[in-house]
mmCIF file of C-alpha atoms in Angstrom:
data_model
loop_
_atom_site.group_PDB
_atom_site.id
_atom_site.type_symbol
_atom_site.label_atom_id
_atom_site.label_comp_id
_atom_site.label_asym_id
_atom_site.label_seq_id
_atom_site.Cartn_x
_atom_site.Cartn_y
_atom_site.Cartn_z
ATOM 1 C CA SER A 809 0.112 -0.100 -0.228
ATOM 2 C CA ARG A 810 1.184 3.668 -0.688
ATOM 3 C CA PRO A 811 2.135 5.446 2.399
ATOM 4 C CA VAL A 812 -0.342 8.345 3.413
ATOM 5 C CA ARG A 813 2.065 10.992 2.751
ATOM 6 C CA ILE A 814 5.316 11.401 0.580
ATOM 7 C CA GLY A 815 7.900 13.678 1.014
ATOM 8 C CA ASN A 816 8.499 16.297 3.956
ATOM 9 C CA ALA A 817 8.164 19.843 4.389
ATOM 10 C CA ALA A 818 11.420 20.168 5.628
ATOM 11 C CA VAL A 819 12.470 20.243 1.900
ATOM 12 C CA GLU A 820 11.793 24.094 2.018
ATOM 13 C CA GLN A 821 13.409 24.669 5.351
ATOM 14 C CA THR A 822 16.448 26.026 6.465
ATOM 15 C CA GLN A 823 18.428 23.762 9.114
ATOM 16 C CA LEU A 824 21.618 25.015 9.965
ATOM 17 C CA ASP A 825 22.562 21.887 11.922
ATOM 18 C CA VAL A 826 22.874 19.652 8.910
ATOM 19 C CA TYR A 827 26.112 21.460 8.050
ATOM 20 C CA GLY A 828 27.805 20.704 11.234
ATOM 21 C CA GLU A 829 26.848 16.865 10.749
ATOM 22 C CA LEU A 830 28.244 16.588 7.780
ATOM 23 C CA LEU A 831 31.699 18.467 8.458
ATOM 24 C CA ASP A 832 31.889 16.131 11.588
ATOM 25 C CA ALA A 833 31.231 13.096 9.329
ATOM 26 C CA LEU A 834 34.384 14.148 7.214
ATOM 27 C CA TYR A 835 36.367 14.740 10.351
ATOM 28 C CA VAL A 836 35.755 11.362 11.782
ATOM 29 C CA ALA A 837 36.322 9.782 8.412
ATOM 30 C CA HIS A 838 39.765 11.670 8.429
ATOM 31 C CA SER A 839 40.599 10.645 12.258
ATOM 32 C CA HIS A 840 40.155 7.204 11.097
ATOM 33 C CA GLY A 841 42.583 6.952 8.410
ATOM 34 C CA LEU A 842 40.394 7.375 5.538
ATOM 35 C CA PRO A 843 41.972 9.598 2.643
ATOM 36 C CA THR A 844 40.623 12.972 2.499
ATOM 37 C CA VAL A 845 39.645 13.048 -1.537
ATOM 38 C CA GLU A 846 39.629 16.027 -3.374
ATOM 39 C CA ARG A 847 35.931 16.101 -3.833
ATOM 40 C CA ALA A 848 35.355 16.133 0.050
ATOM 41 C CA VAL A 849 38.010 18.928 0.234
ATOM 42 C CA ALA A 850 35.859 20.888 -2.312
ATOM 43 C CA ILE A 851 32.542 20.162 -0.662
ATOM 44 C CA GLY A 852 33.945 21.132 2.835
ATOM 45 C CA ARG A 853 35.167 24.562 1.215
ATOM 46 C CA THR A 854 31.644 25.173 -0.287
ATOM 47 C CA ILE A 855 29.770 24.352 2.887
ATOM 48 C CA LEU A 856 32.054 26.550 5.160
ATOM 49 C CA GLY A 857 31.778 29.275 2.539
ATOM 50 C CA HIS A 858 28.095 29.423 2.552
ATOM 51 C CA LEU A 859 27.582 28.635 6.385
ATOM 52 C CA ALA A 860 30.063 31.634 7.132
ATOM 53 C CA ARG A 861 27.322 33.814 5.607
ATOM 54 C CA ILE A 862 24.303 32.364 7.092
ATOM 55 C CA TRP A 863 25.139 30.747 10.469
ATOM 56 C CA HIS A 864 23.744 34.119 12.396
ATOM 57 C CA HIS A 865 20.208 33.947 10.546
ATOM 58 C CA PRO A 866 17.310 31.968 12.353
ATOM 59 C CA ASP A 867 16.176 28.462 11.025
ATOM 60 C CA GLU A 868 13.809 26.131 11.548
ATOM 61 C CA GLY A 869 16.046 23.616 13.564
ATOM 62 C CA ILE A 870 16.663 19.917 14.520
ATOM 63 C CA TRP A 871 12.841 19.190 14.825
ATOM 64 C CA GLU A 872 11.852 21.011 11.452
ATOM 65 C CA VAL A 873 9.012 23.220 13.248
ATOM 66 C CA ARG A 874 6.573 24.718 11.150
ATOM 67 C CA GLY A 875 6.189 27.720 13.268
ATOM 68 C CA PRO A 876 8.092 30.898 12.969
ATOM 69 C CA SER A 877 11.953 30.494 12.303
ATOM 70 C CA ARG A 878 14.086 31.236 15.400
ATOM 71 C CA HIS A 879 17.650 31.165 16.670
ATOM 72 C CA PHE A 880 18.083 27.674 18.047
ATOM 73 C CA THR A 881 20.920 26.960 20.095
ATOM 74 C CA HIS A 882 21.068 23.844 19.094
ATOM 75 C CA SER A 883 21.517 24.974 15.285
ATOM 76 C CA LYS A 884 24.046 27.403 16.405
ATOM 77 C CA VAL A 885 26.177 24.756 18.112
ATOM 78 C CA MET A 886 26.180 22.471 15.115
ATOM 79 C CA ALA A 887 27.550 25.408 13.103
ATOM 80 C CA TRP A 888 30.463 25.755 15.608
ATOM 81 C CA VAL A 889 30.905 22.132 15.257
ATOM 82 C CA ALA A 890 31.135 22.730 11.349
ATOM 83 C CA PHE A 891 33.899 25.014 11.714
ATOM 84 C CA ASP A 892 35.372 23.294 14.737
ATOM 85 C CA ARG A 893 36.058 20.247 12.857
ATOM 86 C CA ALA A 894 37.322 22.111 9.796
ATOM 87 C CA VAL A 895 39.792 23.649 11.743
ATOM 88 C CA LYS A 896 40.897 20.321 13.278
ATOM 89 C CA ILE A 897 41.364 18.883 9.832
ATOM 90 C CA LEU A 898 43.093 21.829 8.611
ATOM 91 C CA GLU A 899 45.568 21.699 11.223
ATOM 92 C CA GLN A 900 46.507 18.596 9.736
ATOM 93 C CA ILE A 901 46.204 19.020 6.054
ATOM 94 C CA GLY A 902 46.384 22.914 5.973
ATOM 95 C CA GLU A 903 48.529 23.145 3.042
ATOM 96 C CA GLN A 904 45.771 21.759 0.725
ATOM 97 C CA LEU A 905 43.238 24.445 1.654
ATOM 98 C CA GLY A 906 45.172 27.643 2.200
ATOM 99 C CA GLY A 907 47.292 27.133 5.243
ATOM 100 C CA ALA A 908 47.628 29.202 8.184
ATOM 101 C CA GLU A 909 45.602 31.932 6.891
ATOM 102 C CA ALA A 910 42.892 29.822 6.138
ATOM 103 C CA ILE A 911 42.898 28.156 9.781
ATOM 104 C CA ASP A 912 42.889 31.587 11.507
ATOM 105 C CA SER A 913 39.808 32.536 9.456
ATOM 106 C CA LEU A 914 37.867 29.290 10.364
ATOM 107 C CA ARG A 915 39.069 29.872 13.907
ATOM 108 C CA ARG A 916 37.889 33.511 14.019
ATOM 109 C CA ILE A 917 34.344 32.049 12.985
ATOM 110 C CA ARG A 918 34.352 29.192 15.251
ATOM 111 C CA ASP A 919 35.319 31.541 18.399
ATOM 112 C CA ASP A 920 32.582 34.091 17.223
ATOM 113 C CA ILE A 921 29.742 31.410 17.313
ATOM 114 C CA HIS A 922 30.844 29.889 20.460
ATOM 115 C CA HIS A 923 30.996 33.209 22.160
ATOM 116 C CA ASP A 924 27.231 34.044 20.474
ATOM 117 C CA VAL A 925 26.028 30.899 22.186
ATOM 118 C CA CYS A 926 27.363 31.034 25.608
ATOM 119 C CA ARG A 927 26.018 34.937 25.655
ATOM 120 C CA ARG A 928 22.319 34.408 23.913
ATOM 121 C CA GLY A 929 21.677 30.781 24.476
ATOM 122 C CA PHE A 930 22.338 30.336 28.108
ATOM 123 C CA ASP A 931 19.614 31.711 30.721
ATOM 124 C CA PRO A 932 21.443 32.731 33.861
ATOM 125 C CA ASP A 933 18.188 32.660 35.890
ATOM 126 C CA LEU A 934 17.403 29.041 34.793
ATOM 127 C CA GLY A 935 20.833 28.169 35.034
ATOM 128 C CA SER A 936 20.503 26.203 31.663
ATOM 129 C CA PHE A 937 20.795 26.695 28.103
ATOM 130 C CA VAL A 938 17.485 27.217 26.284
ATOM 131 C CA GLN A 939 15.956 26.172 22.980
ATOM 132 C CA ALA A 940 16.034 29.627 21.281
ATOM 133 C CA TYR A 941 17.767 32.994 22.046
ATOM 134 C CA GLY A 942 15.333 34.908 24.113
ATOM 135 C CA SER A 943 13.381 31.752 25.264
ATOM 136 C CA LYS A 944 12.718 30.229 28.448
ATOM 137 C CA SER A 945 11.712 26.954 26.868
ATOM 138 C CA LEU A 946 14.028 23.969 27.083
ATOM 139 C CA ASP A 947 14.962 21.377 24.453
ATOM 140 C CA ALA A 948 16.361 17.790 24.584
ATOM 141 C CA SER A 949 18.665 18.821 21.729
ATOM 142 C CA LEU A 950 20.749 20.728 24.569
ATOM 143 C CA LEU A 951 22.004 17.533 25.626
ATOM 144 C CA LEU A 952 23.921 17.168 22.527
ATOM 145 C CA LEU A 953 26.461 20.179 23.681
ATOM 146 C CA PRO A 954 28.855 18.193 25.688
ATOM 147 C CA LEU A 955 28.403 15.045 23.192
ATOM 148 C CA VAL A 956 29.831 17.339 20.279
ATOM 149 C CA GLY A 957 32.525 18.762 22.581
ATOM 150 C CA PHE A 958 30.783 22.371 22.600
ATOM 151 C CA LEU A 959 31.577 22.540 26.287
ATOM 152 C CA PRO A 960 32.969 19.805 28.859
ATOM 153 C CA PRO A 961 30.458 17.815 30.788
ATOM 154 C CA THR A 962 31.693 19.221 34.024
ATOM 155 C CA ASP A 963 31.020 22.789 33.006
ATOM 156 C CA PRO A 964 28.487 24.249 35.592
ATOM 157 C CA ARG A 965 26.242 25.469 32.516
ATOM 158 C CA ILE A 966 26.171 21.862 31.075
ATOM 159 C CA ALA A 967 25.163 20.562 34.458
ATOM 160 C CA GLY A 968 22.484 22.979 35.042
ATOM 161 C CA THR A 969 21.063 22.288 31.667
ATOM 162 C CA VAL A 970 21.092 18.503 32.394
ATOM 163 C CA LYS A 971 19.277 19.037 35.765
ATOM 164 C CA ALA A 972 16.768 21.441 34.086
ATOM 165 C CA ILE A 973 15.822 18.817 31.392
ATOM 166 C CA GLU A 974 15.640 16.110 34.119
ATOM 167 C CA GLN A 975 13.187 18.212 35.965
ATOM 168 C CA ARG A 976 10.828 19.424 33.270
ATOM 169 C CA LEU A 977 11.538 17.135 30.355
ATOM 170 C CA TYR A 978 11.952 13.820 31.686
ATOM 171 C CA ILE A 979 8.501 12.522 32.284
ATOM 172 C CA ASP A 980 7.608 9.046 33.138
ATOM 173 C CA GLY A 981 11.118 7.781 32.797
ATOM 174 C CA PHE A 982 11.405 9.127 29.053
ATOM 175 C CA VAL A 983 12.839 12.485 27.465
ATOM 176 C CA MET A 984 10.417 14.652 25.746
ATOM 177 C CA ARG A 985 11.755 16.788 22.947
ATOM 178 C CA TYR A 986 10.222 20.128 24.430
ATOM 179 C CA ASP A 987 7.201 20.994 26.029
ATOM 180 C CA THR A 988 4.605 21.054 23.184
ATOM 181 C CA GLY A 989 2.256 23.080 25.330
ATOM 182 C CA GLU A 990 4.590 26.143 25.565
ATOM 183 C CA VAL A 991 6.619 25.851 22.131
ATOM 184 C CA GLU A 992 4.929 27.080 19.015
ATOM 185 C CA ASP A 993 5.844 24.322 16.338
ATOM 186 C CA GLY A 994 3.008 24.207 14.309
ATOM 187 C CA LEU A 995 1.637 21.092 15.613
ATOM 188 C CA PRO A 996 -1.055 19.966 17.806
ATOM 189 C CA PRO A 997 0.116 19.868 21.536
ATOM 190 C CA GLY A 998 1.016 16.585 22.991
ATOM 191 C CA GLU A 999 3.494 13.397 21.479
ATOM 192 C CA GLY A 1000 5.142 10.696 22.367
ATOM 193 C CA ALA A 1001 8.809 10.604 24.042
ATOM 194 C CA PHE A 1002 11.419 11.040 21.039
ATOM 195 C CA LEU A 1003 13.314 8.015 21.628
ATOM 196 C CA ALA A 1004 16.897 9.699 20.709
ATOM 197 C CA CYS A 1005 16.450 11.943 23.413
ATOM 198 C CA SER A 1006 16.698 9.456 26.155
ATOM 199 C CA PHE A 1007 19.701 8.016 24.690
ATOM 200 C CA TRP A 1008 21.259 11.331 24.757
ATOM 201 C CA LEU A 1009 20.318 11.682 28.549
ATOM 202 C CA ALA A 1010 22.064 8.445 28.647
ATOM 203 C CA ASP A 1011 25.278 9.702 27.427
ATOM 204 C CA ASN A 1012 25.310 12.742 29.740
ATOM 205 C CA TYR A 1013 25.047 10.523 32.284
ATOM 206 C CA VAL A 1014 27.956 8.472 31.241
ATOM 207 C CA LEU A 1015 30.141 11.506 30.851
ATOM 208 C CA LEU A 1016 29.216 12.515 34.286
ATOM 209 C CA GLY A 1017 30.052 9.414 35.726
ATOM 210 C CA ARG A 1018 26.477 8.493 36.494
ATOM 211 C CA LEU A 1019 27.192 4.890 35.305
ATOM 212 C CA ASP A 1020 24.302 3.275 37.305
ATOM 213 C CA GLU A 1021 21.793 5.835 36.093
ATOM 214 C CA ALA A 1022 23.030 5.538 32.608
ATOM 215 C CA ARG A 1023 22.593 1.673 32.494
ATOM 216 C CA GLU A 1024 19.331 2.058 34.129
ATOM 217 C CA LEU A 1025 17.957 4.129 31.410
ATOM 218 C CA PHE A 1026 19.680 2.282 28.638
ATOM 219 C CA GLU A 1027 18.097 -1.179 29.670
ATOM 220 C CA ARG A 1028 14.661 0.683 29.817
ATOM 221 C CA LEU A 1029 15.168 1.866 26.445
ATOM 222 C CA LEU A 1030 16.288 -1.541 25.122
ATOM 223 C CA SER A 1031 12.892 -3.120 26.731
ATOM 224 C CA LEU A 1032 10.674 -0.988 24.316
ATOM 225 C CA ARG A 1033 12.240 -2.927 21.149
ATOM 226 C CA ASN A 1034 9.848 -5.318 19.390
ATOM 227 C CA ASP A 1035 10.419 -8.802 18.477
ATOM 228 C CA VAL A 1036 12.779 -8.191 15.986
ATOM 229 C CA GLY A 1037 14.675 -5.425 17.900
ATOM 230 C CA LEU A 1038 13.498 -2.550 16.391
ATOM 231 C CA LEU A 1039 12.622 0.991 17.791
ATOM 232 C CA ALA A 1040 10.051 3.400 16.296
ATOM 233 C CA GLU A 1041 10.636 7.234 16.378
ATOM 234 C CA GLU A 1042 8.750 7.878 19.884
ATOM 235 C CA PHE A 1043 7.051 6.056 22.778
ATOM 236 C CA ASP A 1044 4.031 6.608 24.424
ATOM 237 C CA PRO A 1045 4.251 6.007 28.173
ATOM 238 C CA ARG A 1046 0.523 6.256 28.833
ATOM 239 C CA LEU A 1047 -0.333 3.633 26.324
ATOM 240 C CA SER A 1048 2.929 1.455 26.548
ATOM 241 C CA ARG A 1049 3.375 1.518 23.077
ATOM 242 C CA GLN A 1050 5.666 2.769 20.003
ATOM 243 C CA VAL A 1051 4.739 5.386 17.903
ATOM 244 C CA GLY A 1052 5.473 7.516 14.945
ATOM 245 C CA ASN A 1053 7.997 6.521 12.184
ATOM 246 C CA PHE A 1054 9.024 3.009 12.341
ATOM 247 C CA PRO A 1055 11.459 1.915 12.137
ATOM 248 C CA GLN A 1056 13.479 4.893 12.950
ATOM 249 C CA ALA A 1057 17.155 5.213 12.186
ATOM 250 C CA PHE A 1058 17.677 8.174 14.467
ATOM 251 C CA SER A 1059 16.762 5.827 17.315
ATOM 252 C CA HIS A 1060 18.837 2.839 16.325
ATOM 253 C CA VAL A 1061 21.816 5.297 15.822
ATOM 254 C CA ALA A 1062 21.466 6.800 19.381
ATOM 255 C CA LEU A 1063 21.103 3.203 20.795
ATOM 256 C CA VAL A 1064 24.235 2.274 19.091
ATOM 257 C CA ASN A 1065 26.376 5.589 20.548
ATOM 258 C CA THR A 1066 25.140 5.032 23.912
ATOM 259 C CA ALA A 1067 26.209 1.189 23.714
ATOM 260 C CA TYR A 1068 29.454 2.260 22.999
ATOM 261 C CA ASN A 1069 29.775 4.844 25.407
ATOM 262 C CA LEU A 1070 28.932 2.742 28.180
ATOM 263 C CA THR A 1071 31.171 -0.083 26.971
ATOM 264 C CA ARG A 1072 33.973 2.260 26.922
ATOM 265 C CA ALA A 1073 33.254 3.949 30.145
ATOM 266 C CA GLN A 1074 33.037 0.881 32.096
ATOM 267 C CA GLY A 1075 35.894 -0.922 30.257
ATOM 268 C CA PRO A 1076 36.934 -4.521 30.914
ATOM 269 C CA ALA A 1077 38.294 -3.816 34.643
ATOM 270 C CA GLN A 1078 34.788 -2.182 35.621
ATOM 271 C CA GLN A 1079 32.814 -4.860 33.796
ATOM 272 C CA ARG A 1080 34.816 -7.632 35.859
ATOM 273 C CA ALA A 1081 34.057 -5.688 39.022
ATOM 274 C CA ASP A 1082 30.510 -5.505 38.050
ATOM 275 C CA ARG A 1083 30.325 -9.222 37.759
ATOM 276 C CA ARG A 1084 32.097 -10.053 41.056
ATOM 277 C CA LYS A 1085 29.404 -7.488 42.728
ATOM 278 C CA ALA A 1086 26.625 -9.442 41.200
ATOM 279 C CA ARG A 1087 28.152 -12.859 42.074
ATOM 280 C CA ARG A 1088 28.528 -11.689 45.860
ATOM 281 C CA HIS A 1089 24.863 -10.300 45.774
ATOM 282 C CA LEU A 1090 23.487 -13.613 44.650
ATOM 283 C CA SER A 1091 25.775 -15.569 47.289
ATOM 284 C CA SER A 1092 24.288 -13.301 50.170
#
């Protein structure tokens, strides 16, 4: 049968975060030894030139809101990611793209974006970063700030953001994208918990050393999978069922990342200690 809807209105939207995603992918590929081909260099140069002109513009953000364009904090952070990763690559292969002068130019833009986000995207009264400049609303995408290296997880502004999200968006054991009752997104109020967001919270717990909480949340999310291990876009805690697009790659990518982060944080020694603790508990 044909789908009810074909395509997505986001094709006509501006989403600044996508440029950071692409440059980050190029950086990861380069870091793992894949050759930096000429075409990738050309694409990166074009993207950075375009982003340098538009990063300070409002957009529709990661959630493709159908309301008014805004200066979404996450979007600005991902613009920062684009320039940050470009600087890191250039520091290794700078002679291919203009050398020290090109690196200095990208560093200036990167630092300008960082300063802009810290000044306009953080609310001192809330002690938290906010969804968009001038807003009091929270957004689960803010959990990505320490994951992309924008600030260290121990920074008080990050700790405050995690705490605020726990208090206002962590509902019935899962993380909501944002409060649909206070955010104008062009959609009816109410939705399920976007599963990737809960994995992001688990990732933050790992970075903060809260491994027991990270594992507990991860196991809760794993329990939602269907009989063949697949996850949807969202989970409705009230109805206890998966809802939204199915299967959802976003959810599975987040699952893999959290599994990797937990494994790396624990390490073999920690895993052995956990097994010994479990054996002692069973024998007591």
